[in-house]
Coordinates of C-alpha atoms in Angstrom, one line a residue:
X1 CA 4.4 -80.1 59.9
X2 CA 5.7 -81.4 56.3
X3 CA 5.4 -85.5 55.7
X4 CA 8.8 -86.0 56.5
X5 CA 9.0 -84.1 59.3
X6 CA 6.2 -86.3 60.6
X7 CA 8.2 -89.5 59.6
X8 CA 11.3 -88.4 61.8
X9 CA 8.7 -87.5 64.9
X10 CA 7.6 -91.2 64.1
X11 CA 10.8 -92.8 64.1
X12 CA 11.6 -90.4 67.3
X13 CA 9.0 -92.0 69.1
X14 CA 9.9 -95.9 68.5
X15 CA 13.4 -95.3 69.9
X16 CA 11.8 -93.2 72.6
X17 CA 9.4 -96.6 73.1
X18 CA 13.0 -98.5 73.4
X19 CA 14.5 -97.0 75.8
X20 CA 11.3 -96.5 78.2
X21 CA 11.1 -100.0 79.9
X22 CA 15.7 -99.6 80.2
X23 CA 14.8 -96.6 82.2
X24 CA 12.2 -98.0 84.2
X25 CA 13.8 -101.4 85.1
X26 CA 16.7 -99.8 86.3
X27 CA 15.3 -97.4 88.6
X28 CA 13.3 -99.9 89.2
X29 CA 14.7 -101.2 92.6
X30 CA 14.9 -97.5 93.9
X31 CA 13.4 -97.0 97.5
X32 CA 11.8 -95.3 99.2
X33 CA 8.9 -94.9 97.2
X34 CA 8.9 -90.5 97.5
X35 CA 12.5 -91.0 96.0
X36 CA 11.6 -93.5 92.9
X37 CA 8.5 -90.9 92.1
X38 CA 10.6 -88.0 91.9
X39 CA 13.4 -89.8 90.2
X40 CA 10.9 -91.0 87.4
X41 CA 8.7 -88.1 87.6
X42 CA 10.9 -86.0 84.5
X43 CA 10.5 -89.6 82.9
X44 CA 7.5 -90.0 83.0
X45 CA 6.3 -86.7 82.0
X46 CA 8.0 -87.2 78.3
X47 CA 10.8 -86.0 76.3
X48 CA 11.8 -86.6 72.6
X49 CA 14.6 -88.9 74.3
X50 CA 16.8 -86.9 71.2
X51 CA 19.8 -87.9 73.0
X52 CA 19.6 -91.7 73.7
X53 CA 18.0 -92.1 70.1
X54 CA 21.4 -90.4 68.5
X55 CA 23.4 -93.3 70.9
X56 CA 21.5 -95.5 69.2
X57 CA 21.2 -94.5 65.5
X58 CA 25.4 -93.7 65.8
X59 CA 26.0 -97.5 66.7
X60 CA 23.5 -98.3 63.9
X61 CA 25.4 -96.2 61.6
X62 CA 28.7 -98.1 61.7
X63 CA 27.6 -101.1 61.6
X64 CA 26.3 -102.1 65.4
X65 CA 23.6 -103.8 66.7
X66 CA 21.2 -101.7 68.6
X67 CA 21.2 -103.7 71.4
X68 CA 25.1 -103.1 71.5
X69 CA 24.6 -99.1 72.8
X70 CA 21.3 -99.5 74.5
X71 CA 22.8 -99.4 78.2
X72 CA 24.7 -96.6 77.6
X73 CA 21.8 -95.1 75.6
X74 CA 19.7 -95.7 78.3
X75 CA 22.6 -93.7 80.7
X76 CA 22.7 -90.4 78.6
X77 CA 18.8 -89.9 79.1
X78 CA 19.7 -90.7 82.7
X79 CA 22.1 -88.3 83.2
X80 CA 20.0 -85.5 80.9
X81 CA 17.4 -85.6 83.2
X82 CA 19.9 -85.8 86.6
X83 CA 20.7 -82.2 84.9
X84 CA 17.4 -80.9 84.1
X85 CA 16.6 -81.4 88.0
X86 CA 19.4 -79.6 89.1
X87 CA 19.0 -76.9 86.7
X88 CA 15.4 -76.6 87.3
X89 CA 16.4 -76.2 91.4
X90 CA 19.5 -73.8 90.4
X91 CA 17.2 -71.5 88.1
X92 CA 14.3 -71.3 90.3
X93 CA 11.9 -73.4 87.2
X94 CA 8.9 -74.2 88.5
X95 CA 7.6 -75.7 84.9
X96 CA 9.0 -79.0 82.8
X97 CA 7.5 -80.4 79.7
X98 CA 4.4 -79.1 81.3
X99 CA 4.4 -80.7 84.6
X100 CA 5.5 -79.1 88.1
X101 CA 8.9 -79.3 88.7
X102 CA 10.5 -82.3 90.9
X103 CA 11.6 -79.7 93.6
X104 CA 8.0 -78.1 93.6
X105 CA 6.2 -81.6 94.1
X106 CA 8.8 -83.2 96.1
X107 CA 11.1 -80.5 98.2
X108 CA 14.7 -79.2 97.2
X109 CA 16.6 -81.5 99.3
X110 CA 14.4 -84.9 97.5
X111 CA 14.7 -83.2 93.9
X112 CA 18.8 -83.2 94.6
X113 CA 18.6 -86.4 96.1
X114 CA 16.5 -87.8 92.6
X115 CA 19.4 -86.1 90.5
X116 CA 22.0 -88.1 92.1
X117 CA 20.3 -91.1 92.3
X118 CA 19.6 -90.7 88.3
X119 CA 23.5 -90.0 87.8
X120 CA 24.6 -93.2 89.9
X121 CA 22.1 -95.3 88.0
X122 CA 23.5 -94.5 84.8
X123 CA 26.9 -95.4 85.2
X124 CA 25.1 -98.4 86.8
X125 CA 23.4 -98.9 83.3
X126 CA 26.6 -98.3 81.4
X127 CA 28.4 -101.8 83.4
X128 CA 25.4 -104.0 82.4
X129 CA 26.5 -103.9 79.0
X130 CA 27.6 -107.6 78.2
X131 CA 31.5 -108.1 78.6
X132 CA 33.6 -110.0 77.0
X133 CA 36.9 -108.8 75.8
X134 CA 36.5 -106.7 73.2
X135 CA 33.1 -104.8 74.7
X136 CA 35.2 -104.3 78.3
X137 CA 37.1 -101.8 76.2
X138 CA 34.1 -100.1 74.6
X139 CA 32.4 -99.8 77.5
X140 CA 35.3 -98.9 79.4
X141 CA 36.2 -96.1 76.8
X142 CA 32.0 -95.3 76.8
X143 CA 32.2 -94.6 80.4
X144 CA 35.7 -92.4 79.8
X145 CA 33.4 -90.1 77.9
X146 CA 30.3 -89.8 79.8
X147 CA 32.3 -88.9 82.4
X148 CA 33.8 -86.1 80.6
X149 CA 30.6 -84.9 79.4
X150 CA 29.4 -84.8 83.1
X151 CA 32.3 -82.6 84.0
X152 CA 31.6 -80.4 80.9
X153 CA 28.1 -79.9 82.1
X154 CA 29.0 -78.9 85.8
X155 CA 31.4 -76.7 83.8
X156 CA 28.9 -75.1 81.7
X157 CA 26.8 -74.4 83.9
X158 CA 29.1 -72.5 86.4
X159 CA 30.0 -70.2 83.4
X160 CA 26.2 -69.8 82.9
X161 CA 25.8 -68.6 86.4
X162 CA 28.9 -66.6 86.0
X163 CA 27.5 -64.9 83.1
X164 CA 24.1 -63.8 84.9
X165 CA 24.6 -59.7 84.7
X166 CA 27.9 -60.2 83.1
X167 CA 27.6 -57.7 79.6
X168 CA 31.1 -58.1 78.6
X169 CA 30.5 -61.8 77.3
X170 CA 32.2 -62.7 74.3
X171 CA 30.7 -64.7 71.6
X172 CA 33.6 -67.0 72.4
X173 CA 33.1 -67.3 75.6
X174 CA 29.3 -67.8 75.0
X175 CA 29.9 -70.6 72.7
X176 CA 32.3 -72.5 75.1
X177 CA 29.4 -72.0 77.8
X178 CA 26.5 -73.8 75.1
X179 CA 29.0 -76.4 74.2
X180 CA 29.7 -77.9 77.7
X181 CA 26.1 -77.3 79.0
X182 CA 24.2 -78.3 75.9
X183 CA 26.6 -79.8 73.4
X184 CA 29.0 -82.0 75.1
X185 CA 26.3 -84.3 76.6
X186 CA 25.0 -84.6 72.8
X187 CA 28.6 -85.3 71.2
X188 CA 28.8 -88.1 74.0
X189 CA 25.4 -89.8 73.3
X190 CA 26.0 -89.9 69.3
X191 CA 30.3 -90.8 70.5
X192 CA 30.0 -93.5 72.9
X193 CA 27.1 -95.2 70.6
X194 CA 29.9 -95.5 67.6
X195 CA 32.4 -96.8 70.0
X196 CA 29.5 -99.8 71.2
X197 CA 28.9 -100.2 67.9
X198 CA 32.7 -100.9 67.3
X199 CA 33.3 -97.8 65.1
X200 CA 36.8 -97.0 63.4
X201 CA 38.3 -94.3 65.1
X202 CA 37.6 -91.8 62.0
X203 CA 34.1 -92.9 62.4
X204 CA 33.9 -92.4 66.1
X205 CA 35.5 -88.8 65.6
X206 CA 33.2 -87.8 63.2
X207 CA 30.0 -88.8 64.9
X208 CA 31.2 -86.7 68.3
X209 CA 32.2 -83.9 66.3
X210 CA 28.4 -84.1 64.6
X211 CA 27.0 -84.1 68.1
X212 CA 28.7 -81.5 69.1
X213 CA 27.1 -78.9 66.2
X214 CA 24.0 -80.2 66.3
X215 CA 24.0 -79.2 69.9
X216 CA 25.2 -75.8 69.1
X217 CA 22.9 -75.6 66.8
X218 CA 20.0 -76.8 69.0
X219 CA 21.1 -74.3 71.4
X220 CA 21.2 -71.3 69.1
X221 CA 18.3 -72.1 67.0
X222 CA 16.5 -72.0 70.8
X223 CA 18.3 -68.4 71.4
X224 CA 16.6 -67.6 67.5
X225 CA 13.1 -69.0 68.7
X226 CA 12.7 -67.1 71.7
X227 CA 12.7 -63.9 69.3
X228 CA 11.3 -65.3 65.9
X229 CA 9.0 -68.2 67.2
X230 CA 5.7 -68.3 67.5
X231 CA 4.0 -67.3 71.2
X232 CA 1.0 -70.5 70.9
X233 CA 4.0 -72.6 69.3
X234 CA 6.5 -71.9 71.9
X235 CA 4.0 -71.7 74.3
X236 CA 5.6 -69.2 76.3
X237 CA 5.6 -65.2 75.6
X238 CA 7.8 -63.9 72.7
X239 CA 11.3 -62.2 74.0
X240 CA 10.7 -64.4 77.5
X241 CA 15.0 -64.7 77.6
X242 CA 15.0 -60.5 77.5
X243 CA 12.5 -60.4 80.3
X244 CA 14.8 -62.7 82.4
X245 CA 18.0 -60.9 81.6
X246 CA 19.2 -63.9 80.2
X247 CA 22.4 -63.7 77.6
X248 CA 22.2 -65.5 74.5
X249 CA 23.7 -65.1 71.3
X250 CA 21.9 -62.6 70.4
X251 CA 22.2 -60.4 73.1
X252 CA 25.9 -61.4 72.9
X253 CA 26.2 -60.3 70.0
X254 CA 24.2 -57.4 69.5
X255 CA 26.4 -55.8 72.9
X256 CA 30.0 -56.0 71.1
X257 CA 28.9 -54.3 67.6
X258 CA 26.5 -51.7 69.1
X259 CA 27.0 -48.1 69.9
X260 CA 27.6 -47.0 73.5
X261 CA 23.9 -45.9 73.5
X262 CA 22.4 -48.7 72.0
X263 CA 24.5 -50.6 74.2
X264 CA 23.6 -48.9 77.6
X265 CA 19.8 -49.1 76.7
X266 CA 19.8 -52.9 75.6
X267 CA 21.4 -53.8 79.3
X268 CA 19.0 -51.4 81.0
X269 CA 16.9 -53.5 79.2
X270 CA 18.2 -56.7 80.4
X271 CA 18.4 -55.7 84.1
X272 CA 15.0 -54.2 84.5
X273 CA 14.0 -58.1 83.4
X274 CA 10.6 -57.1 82.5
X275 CA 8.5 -58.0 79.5
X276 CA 8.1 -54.9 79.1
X277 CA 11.3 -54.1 77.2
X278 CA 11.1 -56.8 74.9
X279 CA 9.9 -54.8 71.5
X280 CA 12.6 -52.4 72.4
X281 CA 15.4 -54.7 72.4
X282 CA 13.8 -56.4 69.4
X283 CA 14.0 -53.3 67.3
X284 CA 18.0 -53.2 68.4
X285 CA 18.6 -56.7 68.0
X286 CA 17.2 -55.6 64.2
X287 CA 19.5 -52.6 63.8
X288 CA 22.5 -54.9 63.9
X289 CA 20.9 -57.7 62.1
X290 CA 22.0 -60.2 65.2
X291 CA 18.8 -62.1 64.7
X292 CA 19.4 -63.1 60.8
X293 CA 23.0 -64.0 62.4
X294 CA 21.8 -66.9 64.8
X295 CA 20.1 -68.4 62.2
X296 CA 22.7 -68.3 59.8
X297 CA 25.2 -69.8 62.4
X298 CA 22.5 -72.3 63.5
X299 CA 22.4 -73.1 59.5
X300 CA 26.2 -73.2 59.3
X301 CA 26.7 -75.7 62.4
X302 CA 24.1 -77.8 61.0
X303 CA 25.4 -77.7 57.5
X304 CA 29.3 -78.9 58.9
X305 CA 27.0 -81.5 60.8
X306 CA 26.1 -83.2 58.1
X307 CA 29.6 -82.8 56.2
X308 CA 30.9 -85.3 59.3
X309 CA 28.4 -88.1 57.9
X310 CA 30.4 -88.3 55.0
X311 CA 32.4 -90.9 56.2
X312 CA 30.1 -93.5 56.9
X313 CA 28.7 -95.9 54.6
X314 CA 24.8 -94.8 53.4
X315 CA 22.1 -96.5 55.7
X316 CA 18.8 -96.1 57.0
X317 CA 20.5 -94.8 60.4
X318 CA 22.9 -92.3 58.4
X319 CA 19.5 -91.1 56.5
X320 CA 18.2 -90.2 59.8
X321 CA 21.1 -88.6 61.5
X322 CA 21.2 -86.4 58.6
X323 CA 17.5 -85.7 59.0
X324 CA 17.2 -85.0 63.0
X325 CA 20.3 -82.3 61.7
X326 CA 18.2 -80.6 59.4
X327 CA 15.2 -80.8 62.0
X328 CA 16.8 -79.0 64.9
X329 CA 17.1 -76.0 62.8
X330 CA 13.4 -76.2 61.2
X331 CA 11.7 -77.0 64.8
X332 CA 9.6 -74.4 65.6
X333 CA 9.6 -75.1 69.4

């Protein structure tokens, strides 16, 4: 990993150190006790805490006080991990940053129960925000988008489900489905921190709009790993979205401009959701140079990322927006 690299991991970890004690003293109070261990069990296991820290560094950036965004920073973790429960229970996961899941330690019916408790609790986090007149309205407009991006989840991942088996996906299509299950949540985080920082409204535009590439990006550069990582990086076999018949941009992609044949033999592929196909579909993947595309396009989201930044005024919080940009696409996990 290259010095600066290291530097952003650093900085990473003091916001993550932030927003740690928010999360535990609101959950706090939660009983019983089976209920509060599986609600902090995601918590406690770790995270980069990516999301809350770009609530934080957006207010920063225009001129806020961190303090100002730290509830709702403190909510958008919240509801992140609300989704990864549910996901995990939906896709059958029985691994999260290398612990069991919740549903496997606690039960299905506890690990929904811990979701929803974690999604009450951050609107809950949202309304402790001092008020006085003019932060009502931020926090009022805050809670306006959180809420969207909470729709936009449930959204994306319906489509996701909907796309399970699905071969006629459109890159279109597959780039609405990332953006409301990845990117929306992302856009709100970096959004709702320029609004508590009191953010012009071409600020607070340009901020969600960053979020919202970089978590594209994130999401396509993940597709790009699974095929051009590193198995002891990634920790998990090379081609592992192939062998679960998974669609991603590269599969997307590779099934509108390949030949009938090609075609027929990259879904066999996909529905015998073994690893054994995975060099197979690699080789097609090559023929149609799909995997040097998701790069690019990770590259190109990232680049239009940073070209939103332009509007603020240079600071140590605008340096490091621009850097967790470039870092997404240049993780190698």
């Amino acid at each position: 990993m290259e010095g600066s690299d290291l530097d952003l991991m650093e900085t990473l970890g003091e916001y993550s150190k932030l927003i740690n004690p928010r999360l535990e003293e609101i959950l706090a109070d939660i009983t019983p006790r089976s209920l509060y261990e599986a609600s902090m069990h995601l918590i406690s296991a770790g995270g980069k805490k990516i999301r809350p820290t770009l609530a934080l560094l957006s207010c920063q950036a225009v001129g806020g006080e961190m303090e100002d965004a730290m509830n709702v920073a403190t909510a958008i973790e919240l509801i992140h991990t609300f989704s990864l429960i549910h996901d995990d229970i939906m896709d059958k996961d029985e691994m999260r940053r290398g612990q069991p899941s919740v549903h496997v330690l606690w039960g299905e019916s506890m690990a929904i129960l811990a979701g929803d408790i974690l999604f009450s609790k951050a609107f809950e986090s949202t309304l402790k925000t001092r008020i006085d007149e003019t932060s009502y309205k931020r926090v009022k407009n805050a809670i306006s988008i959180i809420i969207d991006s909470c729709v936009k989840i449930c959204e994306g991942q319906a489509l996701d489900i909907s796309f399970e088996e699905n071969f006629n996906i459109k890159e279109e299509e597959y780039l609405e489905m990332i953006y409301k299950k990845t990117a929306a949540l992302i856009s709100a985080a970096t959004r709702s921190g320029a609004i508590m920082g009191g953010g012009t409204h071409e600020e607070i535009e340009a901020l969600g709009e960053y979020g919202k590439l970089i978590g594209l990006a994130f999401q396509i550069h993940d597709d790009y790993l699974d095929i051009a990582g590193d198995e002891k990086t990634l920790g998990k076999p090379i081609g592992s979205d192939i062998a679960e018949g998974k669609m991603t941009i590269l599969t997307v992609k590779t099934l509108e401009k390949a030949s009938e044949q090609d075609r027929e033999k990259l879904i066999r592929i996909l529905e015998a959701k073994s690893q054994e196909g995975v060099n197979e579909a690699i080789e097609i993947f090559k023929k149609y140079e799909t995997i040097e595309y998701a790069h690019r396009l990770a590259k190109e989201y990232t680049k239009r990322a940073k070209e939103k930044l332009k509007v603020l005024e240079e600071s140590q919080a605008k340096k490091l927006l621009q850097e967790i940009a470039d870092f997404i696409i240049e993780r190698k996990h």
